[in-house]
PDB file of C-alpha atoms in Angstrom:
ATOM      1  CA  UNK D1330      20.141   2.253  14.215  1.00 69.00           C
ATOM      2  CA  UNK D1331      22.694   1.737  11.306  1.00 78.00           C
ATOM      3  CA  UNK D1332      23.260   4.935   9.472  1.00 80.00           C
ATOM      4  CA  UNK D1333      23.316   5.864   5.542  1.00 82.00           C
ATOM      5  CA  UNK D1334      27.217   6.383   6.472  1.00 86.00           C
ATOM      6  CA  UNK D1335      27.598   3.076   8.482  1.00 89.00           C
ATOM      7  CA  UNK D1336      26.293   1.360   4.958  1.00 91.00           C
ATOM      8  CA  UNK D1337      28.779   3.336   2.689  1.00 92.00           C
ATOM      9  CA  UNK D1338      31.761   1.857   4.629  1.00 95.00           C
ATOM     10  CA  UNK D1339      30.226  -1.660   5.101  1.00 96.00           C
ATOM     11  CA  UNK D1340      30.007  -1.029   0.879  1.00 96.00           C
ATOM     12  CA  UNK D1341      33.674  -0.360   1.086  1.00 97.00           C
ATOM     13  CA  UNK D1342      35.219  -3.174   3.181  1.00 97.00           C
ATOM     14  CA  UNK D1343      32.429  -5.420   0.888  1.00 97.00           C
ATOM     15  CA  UNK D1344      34.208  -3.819  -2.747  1.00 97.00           C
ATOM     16  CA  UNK D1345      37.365  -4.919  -0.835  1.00 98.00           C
ATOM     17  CA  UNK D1346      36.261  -8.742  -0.448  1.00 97.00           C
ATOM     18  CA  UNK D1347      34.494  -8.902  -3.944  1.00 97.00           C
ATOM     19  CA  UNK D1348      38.042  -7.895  -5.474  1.00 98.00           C
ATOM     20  CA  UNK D1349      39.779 -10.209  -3.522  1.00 97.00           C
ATOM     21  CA  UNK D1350      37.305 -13.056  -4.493  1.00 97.00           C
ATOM     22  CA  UNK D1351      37.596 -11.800  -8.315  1.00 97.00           C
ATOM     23  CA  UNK D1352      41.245 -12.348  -8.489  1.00 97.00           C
ATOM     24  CA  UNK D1353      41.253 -15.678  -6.819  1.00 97.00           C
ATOM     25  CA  UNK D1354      38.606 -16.819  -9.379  1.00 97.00           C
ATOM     26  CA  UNK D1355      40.973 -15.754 -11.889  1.00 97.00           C
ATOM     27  CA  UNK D1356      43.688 -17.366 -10.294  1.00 97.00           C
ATOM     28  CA  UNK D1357      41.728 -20.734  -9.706  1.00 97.00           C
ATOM     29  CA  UNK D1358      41.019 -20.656 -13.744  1.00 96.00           C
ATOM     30  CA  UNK D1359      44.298 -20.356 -14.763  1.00 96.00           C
ATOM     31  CA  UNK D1360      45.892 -22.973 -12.217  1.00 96.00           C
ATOM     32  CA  UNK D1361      43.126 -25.507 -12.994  1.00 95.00           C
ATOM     33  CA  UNK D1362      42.180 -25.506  -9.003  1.00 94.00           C
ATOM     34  CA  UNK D1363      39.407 -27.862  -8.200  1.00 95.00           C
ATOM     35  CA  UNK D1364      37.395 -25.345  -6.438  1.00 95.00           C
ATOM     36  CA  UNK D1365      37.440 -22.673  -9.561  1.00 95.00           C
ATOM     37  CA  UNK D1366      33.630 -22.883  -9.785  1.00 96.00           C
ATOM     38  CA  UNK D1367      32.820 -22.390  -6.645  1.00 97.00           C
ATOM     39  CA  UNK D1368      35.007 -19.418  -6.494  1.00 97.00           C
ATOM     40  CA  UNK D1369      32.593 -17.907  -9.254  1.00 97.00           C
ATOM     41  CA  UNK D1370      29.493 -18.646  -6.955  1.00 97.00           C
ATOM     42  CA  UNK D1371      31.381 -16.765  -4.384  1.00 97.00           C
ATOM     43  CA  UNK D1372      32.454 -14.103  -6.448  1.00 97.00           C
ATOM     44  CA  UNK D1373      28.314 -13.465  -7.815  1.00 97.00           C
ATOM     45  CA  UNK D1374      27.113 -13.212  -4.085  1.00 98.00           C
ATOM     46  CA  UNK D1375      30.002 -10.968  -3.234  1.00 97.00           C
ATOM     47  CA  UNK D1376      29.113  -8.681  -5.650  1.00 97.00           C
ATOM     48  CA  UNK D1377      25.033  -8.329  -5.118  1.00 97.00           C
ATOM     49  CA  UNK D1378      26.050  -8.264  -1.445  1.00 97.00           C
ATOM     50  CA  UNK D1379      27.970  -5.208  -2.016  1.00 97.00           C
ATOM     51  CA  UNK D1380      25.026  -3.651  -4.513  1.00 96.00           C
ATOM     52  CA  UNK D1381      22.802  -4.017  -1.948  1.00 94.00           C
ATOM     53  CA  UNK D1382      24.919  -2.238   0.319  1.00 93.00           C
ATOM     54  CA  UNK D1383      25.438   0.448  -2.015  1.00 93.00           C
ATOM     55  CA  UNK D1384      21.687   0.790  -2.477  1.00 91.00           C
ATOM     56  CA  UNK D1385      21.145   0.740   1.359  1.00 88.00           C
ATOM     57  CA  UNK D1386      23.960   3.634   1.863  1.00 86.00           C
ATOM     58  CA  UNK D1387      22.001   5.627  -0.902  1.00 84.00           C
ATOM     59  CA  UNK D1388      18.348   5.964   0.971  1.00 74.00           C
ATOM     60  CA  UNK D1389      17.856   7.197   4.470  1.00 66.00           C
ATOM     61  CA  UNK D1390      16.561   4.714   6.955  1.00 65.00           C
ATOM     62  CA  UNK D1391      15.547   7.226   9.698  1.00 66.00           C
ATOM     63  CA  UNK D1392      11.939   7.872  10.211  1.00 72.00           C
ATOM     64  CA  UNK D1393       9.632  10.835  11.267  1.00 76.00           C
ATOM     65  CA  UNK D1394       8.986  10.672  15.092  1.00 82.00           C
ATOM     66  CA  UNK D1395       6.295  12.948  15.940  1.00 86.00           C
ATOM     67  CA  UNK D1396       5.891  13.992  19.652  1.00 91.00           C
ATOM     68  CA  UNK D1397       3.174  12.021  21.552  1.00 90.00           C
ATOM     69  CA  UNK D1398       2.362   8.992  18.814  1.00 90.00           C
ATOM     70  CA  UNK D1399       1.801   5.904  20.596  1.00 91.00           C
ATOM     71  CA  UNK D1400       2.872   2.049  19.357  1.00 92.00           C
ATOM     72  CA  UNK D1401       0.930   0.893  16.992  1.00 93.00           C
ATOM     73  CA  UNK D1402       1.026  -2.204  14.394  1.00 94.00           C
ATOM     74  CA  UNK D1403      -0.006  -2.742  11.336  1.00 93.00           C
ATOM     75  CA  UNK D1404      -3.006  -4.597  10.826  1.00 94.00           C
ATOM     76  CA  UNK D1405      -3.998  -4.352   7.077  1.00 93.00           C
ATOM     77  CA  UNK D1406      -2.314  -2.805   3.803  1.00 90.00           C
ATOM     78  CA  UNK D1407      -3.230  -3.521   0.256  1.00 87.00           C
ATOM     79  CA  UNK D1408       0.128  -1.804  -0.740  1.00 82.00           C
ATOM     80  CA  UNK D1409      -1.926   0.970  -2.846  1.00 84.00           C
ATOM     81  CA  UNK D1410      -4.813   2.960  -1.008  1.00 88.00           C
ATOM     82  CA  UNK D1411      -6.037   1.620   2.483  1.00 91.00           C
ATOM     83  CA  UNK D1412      -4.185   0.677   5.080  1.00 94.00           C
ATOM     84  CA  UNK D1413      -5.159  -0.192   8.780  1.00 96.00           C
ATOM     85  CA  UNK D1414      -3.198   0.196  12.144  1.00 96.00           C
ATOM     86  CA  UNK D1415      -3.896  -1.350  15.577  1.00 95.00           C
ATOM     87  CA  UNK D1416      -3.207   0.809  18.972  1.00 94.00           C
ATOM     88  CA  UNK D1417      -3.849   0.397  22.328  1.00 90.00           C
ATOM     89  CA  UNK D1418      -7.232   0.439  23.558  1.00 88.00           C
ATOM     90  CA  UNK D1419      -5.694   2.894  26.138  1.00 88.00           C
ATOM     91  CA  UNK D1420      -5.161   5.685  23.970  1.00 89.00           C
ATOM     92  CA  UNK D1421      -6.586   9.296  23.946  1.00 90.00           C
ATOM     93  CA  UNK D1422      -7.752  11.210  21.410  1.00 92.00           C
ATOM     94  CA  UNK D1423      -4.872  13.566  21.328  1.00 93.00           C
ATOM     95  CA  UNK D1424      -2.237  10.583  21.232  1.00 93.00           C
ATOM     96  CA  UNK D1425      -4.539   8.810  18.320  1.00 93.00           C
ATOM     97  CA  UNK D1426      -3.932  12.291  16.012  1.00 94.00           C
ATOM     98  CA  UNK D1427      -0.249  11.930  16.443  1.00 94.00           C
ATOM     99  CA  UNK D1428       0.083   8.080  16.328  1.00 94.00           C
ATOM    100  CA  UNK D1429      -2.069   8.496  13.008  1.00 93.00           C
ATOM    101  CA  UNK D1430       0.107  11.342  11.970  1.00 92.00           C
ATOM    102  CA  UNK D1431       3.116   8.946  12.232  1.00 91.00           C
ATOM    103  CA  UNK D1432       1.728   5.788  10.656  1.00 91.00           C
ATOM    104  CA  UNK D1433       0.767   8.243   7.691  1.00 89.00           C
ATOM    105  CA  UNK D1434       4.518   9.356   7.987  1.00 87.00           C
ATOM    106  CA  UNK D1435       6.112   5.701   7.730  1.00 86.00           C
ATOM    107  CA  UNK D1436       3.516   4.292   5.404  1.00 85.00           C
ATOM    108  CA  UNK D1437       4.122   6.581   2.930  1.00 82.00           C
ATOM    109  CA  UNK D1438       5.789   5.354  -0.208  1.00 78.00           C
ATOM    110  CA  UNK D1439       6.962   6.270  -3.673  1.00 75.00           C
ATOM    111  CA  UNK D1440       5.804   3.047  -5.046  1.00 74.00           C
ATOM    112  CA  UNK D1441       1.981   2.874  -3.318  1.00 77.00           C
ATOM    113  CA  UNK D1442      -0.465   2.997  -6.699  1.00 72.00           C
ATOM    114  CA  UNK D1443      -3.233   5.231  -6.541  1.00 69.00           C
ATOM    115  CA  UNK D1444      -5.969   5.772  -9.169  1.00 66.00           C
ATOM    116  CA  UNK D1445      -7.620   8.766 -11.086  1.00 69.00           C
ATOM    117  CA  UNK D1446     -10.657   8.494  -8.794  1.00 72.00           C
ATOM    118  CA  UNK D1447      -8.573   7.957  -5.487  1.00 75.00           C
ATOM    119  CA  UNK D1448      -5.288   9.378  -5.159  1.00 82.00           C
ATOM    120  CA  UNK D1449      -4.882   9.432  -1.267  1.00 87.00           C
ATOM    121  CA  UNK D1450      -4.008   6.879   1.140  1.00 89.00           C
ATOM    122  CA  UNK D1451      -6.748   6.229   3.987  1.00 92.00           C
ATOM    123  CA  UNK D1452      -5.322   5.051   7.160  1.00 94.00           C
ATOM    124  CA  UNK D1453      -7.992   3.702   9.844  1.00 96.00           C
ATOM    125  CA  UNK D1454      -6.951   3.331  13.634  1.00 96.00           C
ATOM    126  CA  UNK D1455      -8.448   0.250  15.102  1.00 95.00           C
ATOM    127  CA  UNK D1456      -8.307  -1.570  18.493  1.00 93.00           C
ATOM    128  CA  UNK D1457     -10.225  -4.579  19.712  1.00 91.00           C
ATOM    129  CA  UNK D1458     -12.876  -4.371  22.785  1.00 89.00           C
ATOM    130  CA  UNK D1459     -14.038  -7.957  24.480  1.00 88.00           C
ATOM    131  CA  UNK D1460     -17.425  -8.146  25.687  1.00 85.00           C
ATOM    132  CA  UNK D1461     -17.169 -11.535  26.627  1.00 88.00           C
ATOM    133  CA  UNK D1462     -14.429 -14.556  26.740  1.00 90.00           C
ATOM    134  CA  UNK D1463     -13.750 -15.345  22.928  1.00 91.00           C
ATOM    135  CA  UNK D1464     -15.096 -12.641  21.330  1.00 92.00           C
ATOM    136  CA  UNK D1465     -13.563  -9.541  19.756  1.00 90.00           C
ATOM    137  CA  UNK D1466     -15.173  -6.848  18.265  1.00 91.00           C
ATOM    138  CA  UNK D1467     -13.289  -4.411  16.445  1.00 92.00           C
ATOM    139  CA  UNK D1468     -13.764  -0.282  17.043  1.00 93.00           C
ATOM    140  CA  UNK D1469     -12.189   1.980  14.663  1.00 95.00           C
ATOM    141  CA  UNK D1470     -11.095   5.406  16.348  1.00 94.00           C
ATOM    142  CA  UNK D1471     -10.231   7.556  13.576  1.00 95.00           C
ATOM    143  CA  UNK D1472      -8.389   8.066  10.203  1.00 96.00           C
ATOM    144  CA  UNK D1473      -6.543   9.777   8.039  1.00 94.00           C
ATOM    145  CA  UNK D1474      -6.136  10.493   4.578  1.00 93.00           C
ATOM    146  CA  UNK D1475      -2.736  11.738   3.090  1.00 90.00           C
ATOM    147  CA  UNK D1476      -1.459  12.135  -1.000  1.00 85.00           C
ATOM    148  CA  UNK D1477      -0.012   9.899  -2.507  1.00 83.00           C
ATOM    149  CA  UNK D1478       1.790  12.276  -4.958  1.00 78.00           C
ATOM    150  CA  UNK D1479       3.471  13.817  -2.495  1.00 78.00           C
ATOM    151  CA  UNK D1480       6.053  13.222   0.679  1.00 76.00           C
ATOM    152  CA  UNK D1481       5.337  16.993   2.143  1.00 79.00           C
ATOM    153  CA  UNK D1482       1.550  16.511   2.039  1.00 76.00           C
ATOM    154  CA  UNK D1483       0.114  20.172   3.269  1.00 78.00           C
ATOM    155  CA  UNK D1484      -3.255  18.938   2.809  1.00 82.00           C
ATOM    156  CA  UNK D1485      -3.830  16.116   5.117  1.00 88.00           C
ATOM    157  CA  UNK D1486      -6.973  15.331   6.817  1.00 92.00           C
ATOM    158  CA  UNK D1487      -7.291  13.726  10.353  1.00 93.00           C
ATOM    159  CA  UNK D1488     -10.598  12.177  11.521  1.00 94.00           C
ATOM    160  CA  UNK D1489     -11.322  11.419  15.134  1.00 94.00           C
ATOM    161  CA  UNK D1490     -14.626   9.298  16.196  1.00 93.00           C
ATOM    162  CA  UNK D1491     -14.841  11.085  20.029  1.00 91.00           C
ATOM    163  CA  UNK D1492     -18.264   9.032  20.437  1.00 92.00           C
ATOM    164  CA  UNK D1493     -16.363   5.924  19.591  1.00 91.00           C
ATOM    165  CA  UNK D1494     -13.844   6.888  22.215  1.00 88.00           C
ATOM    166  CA  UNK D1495     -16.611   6.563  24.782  1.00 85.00           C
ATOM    167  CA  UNK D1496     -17.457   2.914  24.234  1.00 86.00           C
ATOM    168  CA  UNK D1497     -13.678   2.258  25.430  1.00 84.00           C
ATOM    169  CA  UNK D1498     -13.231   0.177  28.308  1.00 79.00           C
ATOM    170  CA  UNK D1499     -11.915   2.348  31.574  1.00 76.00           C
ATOM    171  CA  UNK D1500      -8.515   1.469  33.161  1.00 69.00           C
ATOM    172  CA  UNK D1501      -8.976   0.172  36.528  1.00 65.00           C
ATOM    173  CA  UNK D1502      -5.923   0.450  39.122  1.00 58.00           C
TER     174      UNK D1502
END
């Protein structure tokens, strides 16, 4: 995975190639060159390219891995207060509280809005059982709610649904 450092010298050699493009756009202007505006088309990309980079070397990429989490994808987000993963129907109860731990970790954003009344994000576990061919029936295995105010959340609650855990299909060998 590219690093905060890895960005900062892409930034660099990217600062190098916007110059260069500035002074042949200057250069194109004052010869008359045919090509003069394109130059200045060049020159704009060059130089939100290399912003971007900047931005990218600013903020850390890396995210929390906690110990035991399983995959899981997202399903559902309304980019404020409920989101909703899927995992493996295959999961335990012990993997769900870490896997649920670690969704709560990468979901978590700065720029999620919250309201006076509900200031927490609510993340439900889900995974899909099928009775029969063609249908799916969704089973939610747990939650948890985390602040939104705050990245070091002390106060966050896990829910686990153990009878839900028994309507689970059992892995045959």
């Amino acid at each position: 995975m590219l690093t905060t450092a890895d960005f900062l010298q892409y930034t660099q050699w990217s600062g190098i190639a916007t110059l260069v493009f500035t002074v042949l756009t200057v250069l194109a202007f004052i010869l008359k060159w045919g090509i003069r505006f394109r130059l200045v088309g060049t020159t704009g990309f060059m130089l939100v390219l290399t912003s971007g980079l900047f931005a990218l070397s600013l903020v850390p990429l890396s995210r929390t891995v906690i110990p035991g989490a399983g995959r899981f994808s997202l399903v559902y987000d309304n980019g404020s207060t409920q989101a909703v993963i899927a995992i493996s129907p295959q999961t335990t109860p012990s993997a769900l509280e870490a896997t649920l731990r670690q969704a709560a970790s990468n979901l978590y954003s700065y720029g999620r809005l919250g309201s006076r009344n509900e200031n927490y994000l609510t993340i439900r576990a889900r995974t899909l059982l099928h009775p029969e061919p063609g249908v799916s029936i969704p089973l939610y295995l747990g939650q948890i709610k985390r602040s939104l105010a705050s990245r070091e959340d002390a106060e966050i609650t896990v829910e686990i649904y153990p009878e839900k855990f028994a309507q689970l299909p059992t892995p045959t060998a």
